Amino acid sequence: MSTLSDRLPTTEQRILAGIEAGLHTGVQIYVSHQGETIADTGVGEARPGVPMTAETINLWLSAGKPLTAMAIARLWEQGQLSLDDRVTRYIPEFGTHGKEPITLLHILNHTAGFRNVDPGWPELSWEESLQRICDAPLEENWQIGKSAGYHVSSSWFILGEVLQRITETAYPQAMRELILEPLGMTGSWLGMPAEVYDQSQENIAYVYQRDKGEMLLTDWHEAPRCVKASPGGNARGPIRELGWFYECLLNAGMPLFDPQTVETMTTRHRVDEFDLTLQHKVDYGLGFIVNSNRYGAQTVPYGFGEAASEPTFGHGGSQSSIAFADPERELVVAVVANGRPGEPKHQRRAKEINDAIYADLGLA
């Protein structure tokens, strides 16, 4: 019997129904309410015959993006950069083909205009990926700061490179020092050292992906995708540690950030704009999605559930994960499934799980 059943019985039913339906073989979940841990566990299997536990290392995909955003915020607090700085202040070679006016703010709220550049990760080196992005043109008809479109990967390499150049530290280590270690997230990585991968690989969950109607095993548990950093996409660890990150933000940034910094990063900067990537109106803070139920709670992608309060902020990972903080409910949720069943099925699954959490806690 799962430990979820006592506190979150409907949530557990939703997760088990997803296993039955072949959407995933396992889910890892962390929930805290008013500072009390409600759930910190795994359901199902991480790999065939291997149970999903609270300790399993899962891939968060884009749910890890806010970590890089808040690393930038730490440097801002320290006076090492301004959010209105042009990228070219730190990466002069970026300023080609119409990209010169792009600022860090434009990247953080997804109005920068180089969405579709493929960094070639993990086949290319970091330097080759960076060169490819710097050489790319601004999208046609893009109005920097006005046109809205979620950048899946390209812009996050630029933020990672800004971190590297200012700290003079490789991105994975800079993230350890700026965010992960101060918050006790020592089991989480944005680019695992090879020796850590060798020691931990048996504890890394498989990721399955739907292809032609079948859930097939991907190579995302293998060394290249674990060891080589992709700032927008390959954070991984036990999902509870991403929950701790949101608990820090819910606690006005204590002990790591100034309250004003958290407020700046998590309140709406991009409002009422149709996102060309997500094909829906979605409001953004800086590195965070802000509750966009106002544009259609049934249709908004990567939402936080119908009962989420207006200022709820967080981020999802493609067809797999969601993590968020609801300030009015004093709620933190972090959930990752190891199956990517296609967007429609994932959006249904995520909404059902989020709604069930609120219902189980009497918050709906």
PDB file of C-alpha atoms in Angstrom, residues 10-190:
ATOM      1  CA  THR A  10      -7.616  10.590  -4.974  1.00  0.00           C
ATOM      2  CA  THR A  11      -4.164  11.671  -6.133  1.00  0.00           C
ATOM      3  CA  GLU A  12      -2.909   8.114  -5.689  1.00  0.00           C
ATOM      4  CA  GLN A  13      -5.868   6.771  -7.688  1.00  0.00           C
ATOM      5  CA  ARG A  14      -5.036   9.153 -10.555  1.00  0.00           C
ATOM      6  CA  ILE A  15      -1.394   8.015 -10.593  1.00  0.00           C
ATOM      7  CA  LEU A  16      -2.334   4.329 -10.506  1.00  0.00           C
ATOM      8  CA  ALA A  17      -4.904   4.875 -13.270  1.00  0.00           C
ATOM      9  CA  GLY A  18      -2.096   6.372 -15.369  1.00  0.00           C
ATOM     10  CA  ILE A  19      -0.004   3.239 -14.828  1.00  0.00           C
ATOM     11  CA  GLU A  20      -2.997   1.100 -15.875  1.00  0.00           C
ATOM     12  CA  ALA A  21      -3.465   3.223 -18.989  1.00  0.00           C
ATOM     13  CA  GLY A  22       0.216   2.927 -19.948  1.00  0.00           C
ATOM     14  CA  LEU A  23       0.961   6.650 -19.543  1.00  0.00           C
ATOM     15  CA  HIS A  24       3.917   5.940 -17.223  1.00  0.00           C
ATOM     16  CA  THR A  25       5.347   3.083 -15.178  1.00  0.00           C
ATOM     17  CA  GLY A  26       6.106   5.295 -12.193  1.00  0.00           C
ATOM     18  CA  VAL A  27       5.563   8.713 -10.612  1.00  0.00           C
ATOM     19  CA  GLN A  28       7.538  10.535  -7.937  1.00  0.00           C
ATOM     20  CA  ILE A  29       5.649  13.123  -5.895  1.00  0.00           C
ATOM     21  CA  TYR A  30       6.418  15.741  -3.267  1.00  0.00           C
ATOM     22  CA  VAL A  31       3.714  17.900  -1.672  1.00  0.00           C
ATOM     23  CA  SER A  32       3.942  20.252   1.303  1.00  0.00           C
ATOM     24  CA  HIS A  33       1.215  22.415   2.809  1.00  0.00           C
ATOM     25  CA  GLN A  34       1.802  25.214   5.323  1.00  0.00           C
ATOM     26  CA  GLY A  35       5.332  23.895   5.773  1.00  0.00           C
ATOM     27  CA  GLU A  36       4.265  20.323   6.531  1.00  0.00           C
ATOM     28  CA  THR A  37       5.409  17.543   4.205  1.00  0.00           C
ATOM     29  CA  ILE A  38       2.260  15.747   2.999  1.00  0.00           C
ATOM     30  CA  ALA A  39       3.863  13.415   0.449  1.00  0.00           C
ATOM     31  CA  ASP A  40       7.436  12.452  -0.382  1.00  0.00           C
ATOM     32  CA  THR A  41       7.322   9.140  -2.184  1.00  0.00           C
ATOM     33  CA  GLY A  42       7.289   7.151  -5.387  1.00  0.00           C
ATOM     34  CA  VAL A  43       4.524   5.036  -6.936  1.00  0.00           C
ATOM     35  CA  GLY A  44       5.094   2.227  -9.427  1.00  0.00           C
ATOM     36  CA  GLU A  45       8.400   1.400 -11.104  1.00  0.00           C
ATOM     37  CA  ALA A  46      11.375   3.547 -12.100  1.00  0.00           C
ATOM     38  CA  ARG A  47      12.683   0.718 -14.320  1.00  0.00           C
ATOM     39  CA  PRO A  48      11.334  -2.784 -14.926  1.00  0.00           C
ATOM     40  CA  GLY A  49      11.399  -4.522 -11.529  1.00  0.00           C
ATOM     41  CA  VAL A  50      12.876  -1.457  -9.786  1.00  0.00           C
ATOM     42  CA  PRO A  51      10.464   0.489  -7.573  1.00  0.00           C
ATOM     43  CA  MET A  52      10.114   4.253  -7.888  1.00  0.00           C
ATOM     44  CA  THR A  53      11.068   5.657  -4.483  1.00  0.00           C
ATOM     45  CA  ALA A  54      11.540   9.106  -2.976  1.00  0.00           C
ATOM     46  CA  GLU A  55      15.281   8.688  -3.662  1.00  0.00           C
ATOM     47  CA  THR A  56      15.058   7.866  -7.378  1.00  0.00           C
ATOM     48  CA  ILE A  57      16.850  10.343  -9.643  1.00  0.00           C
ATOM     49  CA  ASN A  58      14.318  11.598 -12.194  1.00  0.00           C
ATOM     50  CA  LEU A  59      14.729  13.875 -15.191  1.00  0.00           C
ATOM     51  CA  TRP A  60      12.840  17.150 -14.694  1.00  0.00           C
ATOM     52  CA  LEU A  61      13.235  18.469 -18.251  1.00  0.00           C
ATOM     53  CA  SER A  62      11.984  22.095 -18.435  1.00  0.00           C
ATOM     54  CA  ALA A  63      10.670  22.030 -14.861  1.00  0.00           C
ATOM     55  CA  GLY A  64      14.321  22.756 -13.996  1.00  0.00           C
ATOM     56  CA  LYS A  65      14.437  26.043 -15.951  1.00  0.00           C
ATOM     57  CA  PRO A  66      13.620  28.221 -12.911  1.00  0.00           C
ATOM     58  CA  LEU A  67      16.842  27.033 -11.236  1.00  0.00           C
ATOM     59  CA  THR A  68      18.922  28.758 -13.913  1.00  0.00           C
ATOM     60  CA  ALA A  69      16.662  31.824 -13.776  1.00  0.00           C
ATOM     61  CA  MET A  70      17.215  32.134 -10.028  1.00  0.00           C
ATOM     62  CA  ALA A  71      20.975  31.678 -10.448  1.00  0.00           C
ATOM     63  CA  ILE A  72      20.862  34.757 -12.699  1.00  0.00           C
ATOM     64  CA  ALA A  73      18.790  36.447  -9.974  1.00  0.00           C
ATOM     65  CA  ARG A  74      21.481  35.720  -7.390  1.00  0.00           C
ATOM     66  CA  LEU A  75      24.090  37.474  -9.535  1.00  0.00           C
ATOM     67  CA  TRP A  76      21.653  40.371  -9.921  1.00  0.00           C
ATOM     68  CA  GLU A  77      21.305  40.588  -6.122  1.00  0.00           C
ATOM     69  CA  GLN A  78      25.085  40.617  -5.834  1.00  0.00           C
ATOM     70  CA  GLY A  79      25.325  43.531  -8.277  1.00  0.00           C
ATOM     71  CA  GLN A  80      27.145  41.474 -10.898  1.00  0.00           C
ATOM     72  CA  LEU A  81      24.552  42.069 -13.617  1.00  0.00           C
ATOM     73  CA  SER A  82      21.354  43.957 -14.357  1.00  0.00           C
ATOM     74  CA  LEU A  83      18.297  42.227 -15.812  1.00  0.00           C
ATOM     75  CA  ASP A  84      18.089  45.034 -18.383  1.00  0.00           C
ATOM     76  CA  ASP A  85      21.636  44.368 -19.584  1.00  0.00           C
ATOM     77  CA  ARG A  86      22.024  43.387 -23.210  1.00  0.00           C
ATOM     78  CA  VAL A  87      23.330  39.850 -23.669  1.00  0.00           C
ATOM     79  CA  THR A  88      26.183  41.337 -25.724  1.00  0.00           C
ATOM     80  CA  ARG A  89      27.595  42.931 -22.560  1.00  0.00           C
ATOM     81  CA  TYR A  90      28.665  39.423 -21.526  1.00  0.00           C
ATOM     82  CA  ILE A  91      28.698  37.551 -24.859  1.00  0.00           C
ATOM     83  CA  PRO A  92      29.724  40.083 -27.542  1.00  0.00           C
ATOM     84  CA  GLU A  93      29.590  37.479 -30.324  1.00  0.00           C
ATOM     85  CA  PHE A  94      25.861  36.987 -29.678  1.00  0.00           C
ATOM     86  CA  GLY A  95      25.008  40.341 -31.264  1.00  0.00           C
ATOM     87  CA  THR A  96      24.597  39.240 -34.875  1.00  0.00           C
ATOM     88  CA  HIS A  97      21.707  39.200 -37.394  1.00  0.00           C
ATOM     89  CA  GLY A  98      19.342  41.463 -35.470  1.00  0.00           C
ATOM     90  CA  LYS A  99      19.902  39.976 -32.004  1.00  0.00           C
ATOM     91  CA  GLU A 100      21.902  42.946 -30.643  1.00  0.00           C
ATOM     92  CA  PRO A 101      19.024  44.549 -28.640  1.00  0.00           C
ATOM     93  CA  ILE A 102      18.118  41.339 -26.742  1.00  0.00           C
ATOM     94  CA  THR A 103      18.421  41.698 -22.960  1.00  0.00           C
ATOM     95  CA  LEU A 104      18.496  39.156 -20.141  1.00  0.00           C
ATOM     96  CA  LEU A 105      14.930  40.229 -19.328  1.00  0.00           C
ATOM     97  CA  HIS A 106      13.779  39.340 -22.860  1.00  0.00           C
ATOM     98  CA  ILE A 107      15.299  35.881 -22.487  1.00  0.00           C
ATOM     99  CA  LEU A 108      13.731  35.323 -19.070  1.00  0.00           C
ATOM    100  CA  ASN A 109      10.216  36.231 -20.225  1.00  0.00           C
ATOM    101  CA  HIS A 110      10.484  34.442 -23.586  1.00  0.00           C
ATOM    102  CA  THR A 111      10.256  37.491 -25.860  1.00  0.00           C
ATOM    103  CA  ALA A 112      13.792  37.222 -27.285  1.00  0.00           C
ATOM    104  CA  GLY A 113      13.120  35.760 -30.736  1.00  0.00           C
ATOM    105  CA  PHE A 114      15.505  32.879 -31.403  1.00  0.00           C
ATOM    106  CA  ARG A 115      13.240  30.006 -30.344  1.00  0.00           C
ATOM    107  CA  ASN A 116      13.987  27.552 -33.091  1.00  0.00           C
ATOM    108  CA  VAL A 117      17.776  27.343 -33.005  1.00  0.00           C
ATOM    109  CA  ASP A 118      18.746  23.732 -32.303  1.00  0.00           C
ATOM    110  CA  PRO A 119      21.802  23.735 -29.999  1.00  0.00           C
ATOM    111  CA  GLY A 120      22.667  20.201 -31.161  1.00  0.00           C
ATOM    112  CA  TRP A 121      22.824  18.877 -27.584  1.00  0.00           C
ATOM    113  CA  PRO A 122      24.161  16.404 -26.554  1.00  0.00           C
ATOM    114  CA  GLU A 123      26.044  15.651 -29.784  1.00  0.00           C
ATOM    115  CA  LEU A 124      27.751  19.056 -29.960  1.00  0.00           C
ATOM    116  CA  SER A 125      30.084  20.494 -27.337  1.00  0.00           C
ATOM    117  CA  TRP A 126      28.943  23.439 -25.205  1.00  0.00           C
ATOM    118  CA  GLU A 127      31.175  25.748 -27.272  1.00  0.00           C
ATOM    119  CA  GLU A 128      29.741  24.470 -30.560  1.00  0.00           C
ATOM    120  CA  SER A 129      26.180  24.886 -29.286  1.00  0.00           C
ATOM    121  CA  LEU A 130      26.944  28.437 -28.182  1.00  0.00           C
ATOM    122  CA  GLN A 131      28.484  29.279 -31.559  1.00  0.00           C
ATOM    123  CA  ARG A 132      25.460  27.913 -33.392  1.00  0.00           C
ATOM    124  CA  ILE A 133      23.119  30.097 -31.291  1.00  0.00           C
ATOM    125  CA  CYS A 134      25.291  33.213 -31.664  1.00  0.00           C
ATOM    126  CA  ASP A 135      25.406  32.771 -35.453  1.00  0.00           C
ATOM    127  CA  ALA A 136      21.634  32.362 -35.789  1.00  0.00           C
ATOM    128  CA  PRO A 137      19.374  35.156 -37.042  1.00  0.00           C
ATOM    129  CA  LEU A 138      16.479  36.747 -35.198  1.00  0.00           C
ATOM    130  CA  GLU A 139      13.177  35.153 -36.225  1.00  0.00           C
ATOM    131  CA  GLU A 140      11.456  36.868 -39.139  1.00  0.00           C
ATOM    132  CA  ASN A 141       8.930  39.572 -38.106  1.00  0.00           C
ATOM    133  CA  TRP A 142       9.863  39.138 -34.436  1.00  0.00           C
ATOM    134  CA  GLN A 143       9.427  42.223 -32.238  1.00  0.00           C
ATOM    135  CA  ILE A 144      11.926  41.841 -29.398  1.00  0.00           C
ATOM    136  CA  GLY A 145      10.205  42.331 -26.058  1.00  0.00           C
ATOM    137  CA  LYS A 146       6.744  42.181 -27.625  1.00  0.00           C
ATOM    138  CA  SER A 147       6.403  38.972 -29.639  1.00  0.00           C
ATOM    139  CA  ALA A 148       5.904  36.066 -27.240  1.00  0.00           C
ATOM    140  CA  GLY A 149       7.126  32.510 -27.735  1.00  0.00           C
ATOM    141  CA  TYR A 150       8.490  29.980 -25.285  1.00  0.00           C
ATOM    142  CA  HIS A 151      12.163  29.167 -25.972  1.00  0.00           C
ATOM    143  CA  VAL A 152      12.645  25.464 -25.278  1.00  0.00           C
ATOM    144  CA  SER A 153      16.425  25.277 -25.310  1.00  0.00           C
ATOM    145  CA  SER A 154      18.457  27.904 -27.172  1.00  0.00           C
ATOM    146  CA  SER A 155      18.112  30.883 -24.853  1.00  0.00           C
ATOM    147  CA  TRP A 156      18.976  28.809 -21.787  1.00  0.00           C
ATOM    148  CA  PHE A 157      22.430  28.044 -23.162  1.00  0.00           C
ATOM    149  CA  ILE A 158      22.895  31.824 -23.371  1.00  0.00           C
ATOM    150  CA  LEU A 159      21.891  32.265 -19.712  1.00  0.00           C
ATOM    151  CA  GLY A 160      24.216  29.397 -18.805  1.00  0.00           C
ATOM    152  CA  GLU A 161      27.069  31.070 -20.658  1.00  0.00           C
ATOM    153  CA  VAL A 162      26.389  34.395 -18.897  1.00  0.00           C
ATOM    154  CA  LEU A 163      26.670  32.536 -15.582  1.00  0.00           C
ATOM    155  CA  GLN A 164      29.940  30.950 -16.725  1.00  0.00           C
ATOM    156  CA  ARG A 165      31.517  34.196 -17.875  1.00  0.00           C
ATOM    157  CA  ILE A 166      30.597  36.165 -14.752  1.00  0.00           C
ATOM    158  CA  THR A 167      31.503  33.448 -12.218  1.00  0.00           C
ATOM    159  CA  GLU A 168      34.426  32.054 -14.250  1.00  0.00           C
ATOM    160  CA  THR A 169      33.087  28.634 -13.285  1.00  0.00           C
ATOM    161  CA  ALA A 170      31.704  25.870 -15.529  1.00  0.00           C
ATOM    162  CA  TYR A 171      27.892  26.018 -15.641  1.00  0.00           C
ATOM    163  CA  PRO A 172      27.187  22.752 -13.734  1.00  0.00           C
ATOM    164  CA  GLN A 173      29.489  23.802 -10.891  1.00  0.00           C
ATOM    165  CA  ALA A 174      28.171  27.379 -10.889  1.00  0.00           C
ATOM    166  CA  MET A 175      24.657  25.971 -10.419  1.00  0.00           C
ATOM    167  CA  ARG A 176      25.853  23.779  -7.542  1.00  0.00           C
ATOM    168  CA  GLU A 177      27.401  26.784  -5.808  1.00  0.00           C
ATOM    169  CA  LEU A 178      24.686  29.359  -6.492  1.00  0.00           C
ATOM    170  CA  ILE A 179      21.514  27.285  -5.985  1.00  0.00           C
ATOM    171  CA  LEU A 180      21.743  23.560  -5.316  1.00  0.00           C
ATOM    172  CA  GLU A 181      24.155  23.327  -2.394  1.00  0.00           C
ATOM    173  CA  PRO A 182      22.813  26.353  -0.445  1.00  0.00           C
ATOM    174  CA  LEU A 183      19.309  24.808  -0.597  1.00  0.00           C
ATOM    175  CA  GLY A 184      20.482  21.317   0.355  1.00  0.00           C
ATOM    176  CA  MET A 185      19.703  20.009  -3.151  1.00  0.00           C
ATOM    177  CA  THR A 186      22.864  17.908  -3.137  1.00  0.00           C
ATOM    178  CA  GLY A 187      21.246  14.959  -4.951  1.00  0.00           C
ATOM    179  CA  SER A 188      20.343  17.133  -7.947  1.00  0.00           C
ATOM    180  CA  TRP A 189      22.430  18.026 -10.982  1.00  0.00           C
ATOM    181  CA  LEU A 190      22.437  20.157 -14.109  1.00  0.00           C
TER     182      LEU A 190
END
